[in-house]
Amino acid sequence: MTAPQAKILVIEDDPQIRRFLAAALEAHGYALDMAATGTEGLRLATLRLPDIVIVDLGLPDISGLEVIERLRAWYTRAIVVLSARSQEADKVAALDRGADDYLSKPFGVGELLARLRVAQRHVATRLGEEPQARIEIGALAIDLAARRVQRDGIDIHLTPIEYKLLTILARHRGKVMTHRQLLREVWGATHVESPHYLRIYLRALRHKIEPDPARPRYLLTEVGVGYRLADVLP
Ligand code: CA
């Protein structure tokens, strides 16, 4: 899925990264607005109504986390976060506040474009513009209408919790889900502090759907953040 003419707002104070983003995004047909501070970014967001906001976590005036929080009060489209090594811990906080995904600096053009595509598709799904009854990733097929999971055309039998976990990841495929988000969606708000539940079911799920559970290709671990179901297989 390409999104020609999609409008992107970049909120980033580092001129080098702004130049890199401008070159990469304009070359791929995106229309760009740039802001060097959080305040200016919030002003431009209301003015320009971008399809995607790319926001750096370390801004000179207000923090990127605060920008996300204030945006999410009204903004329903995609938010992708840029984080430097020193802000790694804030990635989880950003996702929990409603960012769709993140890029860790330094990142390449290919990764940037892939993340933007996933974030946009995720927004379309969230807004109900792209209802999907069947999801295929490599040899894995998830039929949400028939509640059926297959790999290479062979049925895989999942427990209700395994199925729930897989379908949540599948609906957000390509997008990282934090431990808290998964725990809340599968087990409910009372279990967000029980990450061991997740580890146990993730391991079981890998044994059922991965050709080689020790080297997962579908269910990917994002260290310190959460899990991601692959969008496409390499
Ligand atoms: Ca910065």
CSV table of C-alpha atoms and ligand atoms in Angstrom, one decimal:
chain,number,residue,atom,x,y,z
A,1,MET,CA,0.0,0.0,0.0
A,2,THR,CA,1.5,3.3,-1.0
A,3,ALA,CA,0.1,6.6,0.1
A,4,PRO,CA,1.0,9.3,-2.5
A,5,GLN,CA,0.4,12.9,-1.4
A,6,ALA,CA,0.0,11.9,2.2
A,7,LYS,CA,0.8,14.8,4.5
A,8,ILE,CA,3.4,14.4,7.1
A,9,LEU,CA,4.3,16.7,9.9
A,10,VAL,CA,7.8,16.3,11.3
A,11,ILE,CA,8.5,17.6,14.8
A,12,GLU,CA,12.2,17.4,15.3
A,13,ASP,CA,14.8,20.0,16.5
A,14,ASP,CA,17.9,18.3,15.0
A,15,PRO,CA,18.5,20.0,11.6
A,16,GLN,CA,20.5,17.0,10.3
A,17,ILE,CA,17.6,14.6,10.9
A,18,ARG,CA,15.2,17.1,9.5
A,19,ARG,CA,17.2,17.3,6.3
A,20,PHE,CA,17.4,13.5,6.0
A,21,LEU,CA,13.7,13.1,6.6
A,22,ALA,CA,12.8,15.9,4.1
A,23,ALA,CA,15.0,14.3,1.4
A,24,ALA,CA,13.7,10.8,2.0
A,25,LEU,CA,10.0,11.6,2.3
A,26,GLU,CA,9.8,14.2,-0.5
A,27,ALA,CA,11.5,11.7,-2.8
A,28,HIS,CA,8.6,9.3,-2.0
A,29,GLY,CA,5.8,11.7,-2.7
A,30,TYR,CA,4.9,12.8,0.8
A,31,ALA,CA,4.0,16.4,1.4
A,32,LEU,CA,5.9,17.8,4.4
A,33,ASP,CA,5.6,20.3,7.2
A,34,MET,CA,8.4,20.8,9.7
A,35,ALA,CA,8.4,22.1,13.2
A,36,ALA,CA,11.5,22.5,15.4
A,37,THR,CA,9.6,22.7,18.7
A,38,GLY,CA,6.7,20.9,20.3
A,39,THR,CA,4.6,24.0,20.6
A,40,GLU,CA,5.1,24.8,16.9
A,41,GLY,CA,4.4,21.2,16.1
A,42,LEU,CA,1.1,21.2,18.0
A,43,ARG,CA,0.1,24.5,16.2
A,44,LEU,CA,0.9,23.1,12.8
A,45,ALA,CA,-1.0,19.9,13.5
A,46,THR,CA,-4.3,21.7,14.1
A,47,LEU,CA,-3.6,23.9,11.1
A,48,ARG,CA,-2.6,21.3,8.6
A,49,LEU,CA,-4.3,18.1,9.8
A,50,PRO,CA,-1.5,15.8,8.7
A,51,ASP,CA,-2.0,12.0,7.9
A,52,ILE,CA,1.1,11.2,9.9
A,53,VAL,CA,3.0,13.0,12.7
A,54,ILE,CA,6.6,12.1,13.2
A,55,VAL,CA,7.7,13.4,16.6
A,56,ASP,CA,11.1,13.3,18.2
A,57,LEU,CA,11.0,12.5,21.9
A,58,GLY,CA,13.7,15.0,22.9
A,59,LEU,CA,12.5,18.5,22.0
A,60,PRO,CA,13.8,21.8,23.4
A,61,ASP,CA,10.5,23.1,24.8
A,62,ILE,CA,8.0,20.4,25.8
A,63,SER,CA,8.8,16.7,25.7
A,64,GLY,CA,7.8,14.5,22.9
A,65,LEU,CA,5.7,12.5,25.3
A,66,GLU,CA,3.7,15.6,26.2
A,67,VAL,CA,3.2,16.4,22.5
A,68,ILE,CA,1.8,12.9,22.0
A,69,GLU,CA,-0.5,13.3,24.9
A,70,ARG,CA,-1.8,16.6,23.8
A,71,LEU,CA,-2.2,15.4,20.2
A,72,ARG,CA,-4.1,12.3,21.2
A,73,ALA,CA,-6.8,14.5,22.9
A,74,TRP,CA,-8.1,15.0,19.4
A,75,TYR,CA,-5.8,13.6,16.7
A,76,THR,CA,-6.8,10.1,15.5
A,77,ARG,CA,-4.3,9.6,12.6
A,78,ALA,CA,-0.8,8.1,12.8
A,79,ILE,CA,1.9,9.1,15.2
A,80,VAL,CA,5.4,7.7,14.8
A,81,VAL,CA,8.1,8.5,17.4
A,82,LEU,CA,11.8,9.1,16.9
A,83,SER,CA,13.9,8.0,19.8
A,84,ALA,CA,17.6,8.5,20.5
A,85,ARG,CA,19.5,5.9,22.5
A,86,SER,CA,19.2,8.0,25.7
A,87,GLN,CA,15.4,8.0,25.3
A,88,GLU,CA,14.9,4.2,24.8
A,89,ALA,CA,12.9,3.9,28.1
A,90,ASP,CA,10.5,6.5,26.8
A,91,LYS,CA,9.5,4.4,23.8
A,92,VAL,CA,7.2,2.3,25.9
A,93,ALA,CA,5.7,5.4,27.5
A,94,ALA,CA,5.1,6.8,24.0
A,95,LEU,CA,3.4,3.7,22.7
A,96,ASP,CA,1.2,3.5,25.9
A,97,ARG,CA,0.2,7.1,25.3
A,98,GLY,CA,-1.0,6.3,21.8
A,99,ALA,CA,1.9,6.5,19.4
A,100,ASP,CA,1.6,3.9,16.7
A,101,ASP,CA,5.2,3.0,16.4
A,102,TYR,CA,8.8,4.2,16.9
A,103,LEU,CA,12.1,4.4,15.0
A,104,SER,CA,15.3,4.3,16.9
A,105,LYS,CA,18.0,6.6,15.7
A,106,PRO,CA,19.9,6.0,13.5
A,107,PHE,CA,17.4,4.5,11.0
A,108,GLY,CA,17.5,4.0,7.2
A,109,VAL,CA,15.0,5.1,4.5
A,110,GLY,CA,13.7,1.6,4.0
A,111,GLU,CA,12.8,1.2,7.7
A,112,LEU,CA,11.3,4.6,7.8
A,113,LEU,CA,9.0,4.0,4.9
A,114,ALA,CA,8.0,0.6,6.2
A,115,ARG,CA,7.0,2.0,9.6
A,116,LEU,CA,5.0,4.8,8.0
A,117,ARG,CA,3.1,2.3,5.8
A,118,VAL,CA,2.3,0.1,8.8
A,119,ALA,CA,1.3,3.1,10.9
A,120,GLN,CA,-1.1,4.3,8.2
A,121,ARG,CA,-2.6,0.9,7.6
A,122,HIS,CA,-3.1,0.5,11.4
A,123,VAL,CA,-4.9,3.8,11.5
A,124,ALA,CA,-7.2,2.7,8.7
A,125,THR,CA,-8.0,-0.5,10.6
A,126,ARG,CA,-8.6,1.5,13.8
A,127,LEU,CA,-10.9,3.9,12.1
A,128,GLY,CA,-12.9,1.0,10.5
A,129,GLU,CA,-11.9,1.9,7.0
A,130,GLU,CA,-10.3,-1.4,6.3
A,131,PRO,CA,-12.3,-4.3,7.9
A,132,GLN,CA,-10.5,-7.5,7.4
A,133,ALA,CA,-11.8,-11.1,7.7
A,134,ARG,CA,-8.6,-12.8,6.7
A,135,ILE,CA,-5.0,-12.0,7.4
A,136,GLU,CA,-2.1,-13.7,5.5
A,137,ILE,CA,1.5,-13.4,6.5
A,138,GLY,CA,3.9,-15.7,4.6
A,139,ALA,CA,2.5,-19.2,5.1
A,140,LEU,CA,0.4,-18.2,8.0
A,141,ALA,CA,-3.3,-17.5,7.5
A,142,ILE,CA,-5.7,-16.2,10.2
A,143,ASP,CA,-9.4,-16.4,9.3
A,144,LEU,CA,-11.0,-14.0,11.8
A,145,ALA,CA,-14.5,-14.8,10.6
A,146,ALA,CA,-14.1,-18.6,10.8
A,147,ARG,CA,-11.8,-18.3,13.9
A,148,ARG,CA,-9.4,-20.6,12.1
A,149,VAL,CA,-5.5,-20.5,12.0
A,150,GLN,CA,-3.5,-22.4,9.4
A,151,ARG,CA,0.1,-22.6,8.4
A,152,ASP,CA,0.9,-24.1,4.9
A,153,GLY,CA,-2.8,-24.9,4.7
A,154,ILE,CA,-2.8,-27.1,7.8
A,155,ASP,CA,-5.0,-26.2,10.8
A,156,ILE,CA,-3.3,-25.1,14.0
A,157,HIS,CA,-5.3,-25.7,17.2
A,158,LEU,CA,-5.0,-22.8,19.6
A,159,THR,CA,-6.4,-22.4,23.1
A,160,PRO,CA,-8.9,-19.4,23.4
A,161,ILE,CA,-6.2,-17.3,25.1
A,162,GLU,CA,-3.6,-18.2,22.4
A,163,TYR,CA,-6.1,-17.3,19.7
A,164,LYS,CA,-7.0,-14.0,21.4
A,165,LEU,CA,-3.3,-13.1,21.7
A,166,LEU,CA,-2.6,-14.0,18.1
A,167,THR,CA,-5.6,-12.1,16.7
A,168,ILE,CA,-4.7,-8.9,18.6
A,169,LEU,CA,-1.2,-9.0,17.3
A,170,ALA,CA,-2.6,-9.8,13.8
A,171,ARG,CA,-5.0,-6.9,13.8
A,172,HIS,CA,-2.0,-4.7,14.6
A,173,ARG,CA,0.5,-6.7,12.5
A,174,GLY,CA,3.7,-4.9,11.8
A,175,LYS,CA,3.2,-2.7,14.8
A,176,VAL,CA,4.8,-3.2,18.1
A,177,MET,CA,2.4,-3.8,21.0
A,178,THR,CA,3.7,-3.1,24.5
A,179,HIS,CA,3.5,-5.7,27.3
A,180,ARG,CA,0.8,-3.5,29.0
A,181,GLN,CA,-1.3,-3.2,25.9
A,182,LEU,CA,-1.3,-6.9,25.3
A,183,LEU,CA,-2.0,-7.8,28.9
A,184,ARG,CA,-4.8,-5.3,29.1
A,185,GLU,CA,-6.4,-6.5,25.8
A,186,VAL,CA,-6.1,-10.3,26.6
A,187,TRP,CA,-6.5,-10.5,30.3
A,188,GLY,CA,-8.0,-7.1,31.3
A,189,ALA,CA,-6.8,-4.1,33.2
A,190,THR,CA,-6.2,-6.0,36.4
A,191,HIS,CA,-3.4,-8.0,34.8
A,192,VAL,CA,-1.2,-5.3,33.3
A,193,GLU,CA,1.5,-6.0,35.9
A,194,SER,CA,1.7,-9.7,35.1
A,195,PRO,CA,4.2,-10.0,32.2
A,196,HIS,CA,4.9,-13.6,33.0
A,197,TYR,CA,1.4,-14.5,31.6
A,198,LEU,CA,2.5,-13.1,28.4
A,199,ARG,CA,5.8,-14.9,28.2
A,200,ILE,CA,4.2,-18.3,28.9
A,201,TYR,CA,1.5,-17.8,26.2
A,202,LEU,CA,3.9,-16.3,23.7
A,203,ARG,CA,6.2,-19.3,24.0
A,204,ALA,CA,3.3,-21.7,23.6
A,205,LEU,CA,2.1,-19.8,20.5
A,206,ARG,CA,5.6,-19.8,19.0
A,207,HIS,CA,5.7,-23.6,19.4
A,208,LYS,CA,2.5,-23.9,17.5
A,209,ILE,CA,3.0,-21.4,14.7
A,210,GLU,CA,6.7,-21.0,14.1
A,211,PRO,CA,8.6,-23.5,11.9
A,212,ASP,CA,11.5,-23.0,14.2
A,213,PRO,CA,10.4,-21.6,17.6
A,214,ALA,CA,14.0,-20.9,18.6
A,215,ARG,CA,14.3,-18.5,15.7
A,216,PRO,CA,10.9,-16.8,15.4
A,217,ARG,CA,10.0,-15.3,12.0
A,218,TYR,CA,6.4,-14.4,12.8
A,219,LEU,CA,6.2,-13.5,16.5
A,220,LEU,CA,9.1,-11.0,17.0
A,221,THR,CA,10.4,-9.8,20.3
A,222,GLU,CA,11.0,-6.1,20.7
A,223,VAL,CA,13.5,-6.1,23.6
A,224,GLY,CA,12.2,-4.1,26.6
A,225,VAL,CA,9.1,-3.0,24.7
A,226,GLY,CA,6.8,-5.8,23.7
A,227,TYR,CA,6.0,-8.0,20.7
A,228,ARG,CA,5.3,-7.5,17.0
A,229,LEU,CA,3.7,-9.9,14.5
A,230,ALA,CA,5.7,-9.7,11.3
A,231,ASP,CA,4.0,-7.7,8.6
A,232,VAL,CA,5.7,-9.4,5.7
A,233,LEU,CA,8.3,-12.1,5.8
A,234,PRO,CA,11.8,-11.2,4.5
B,1,CA,CA,15.9,16.1,19.5
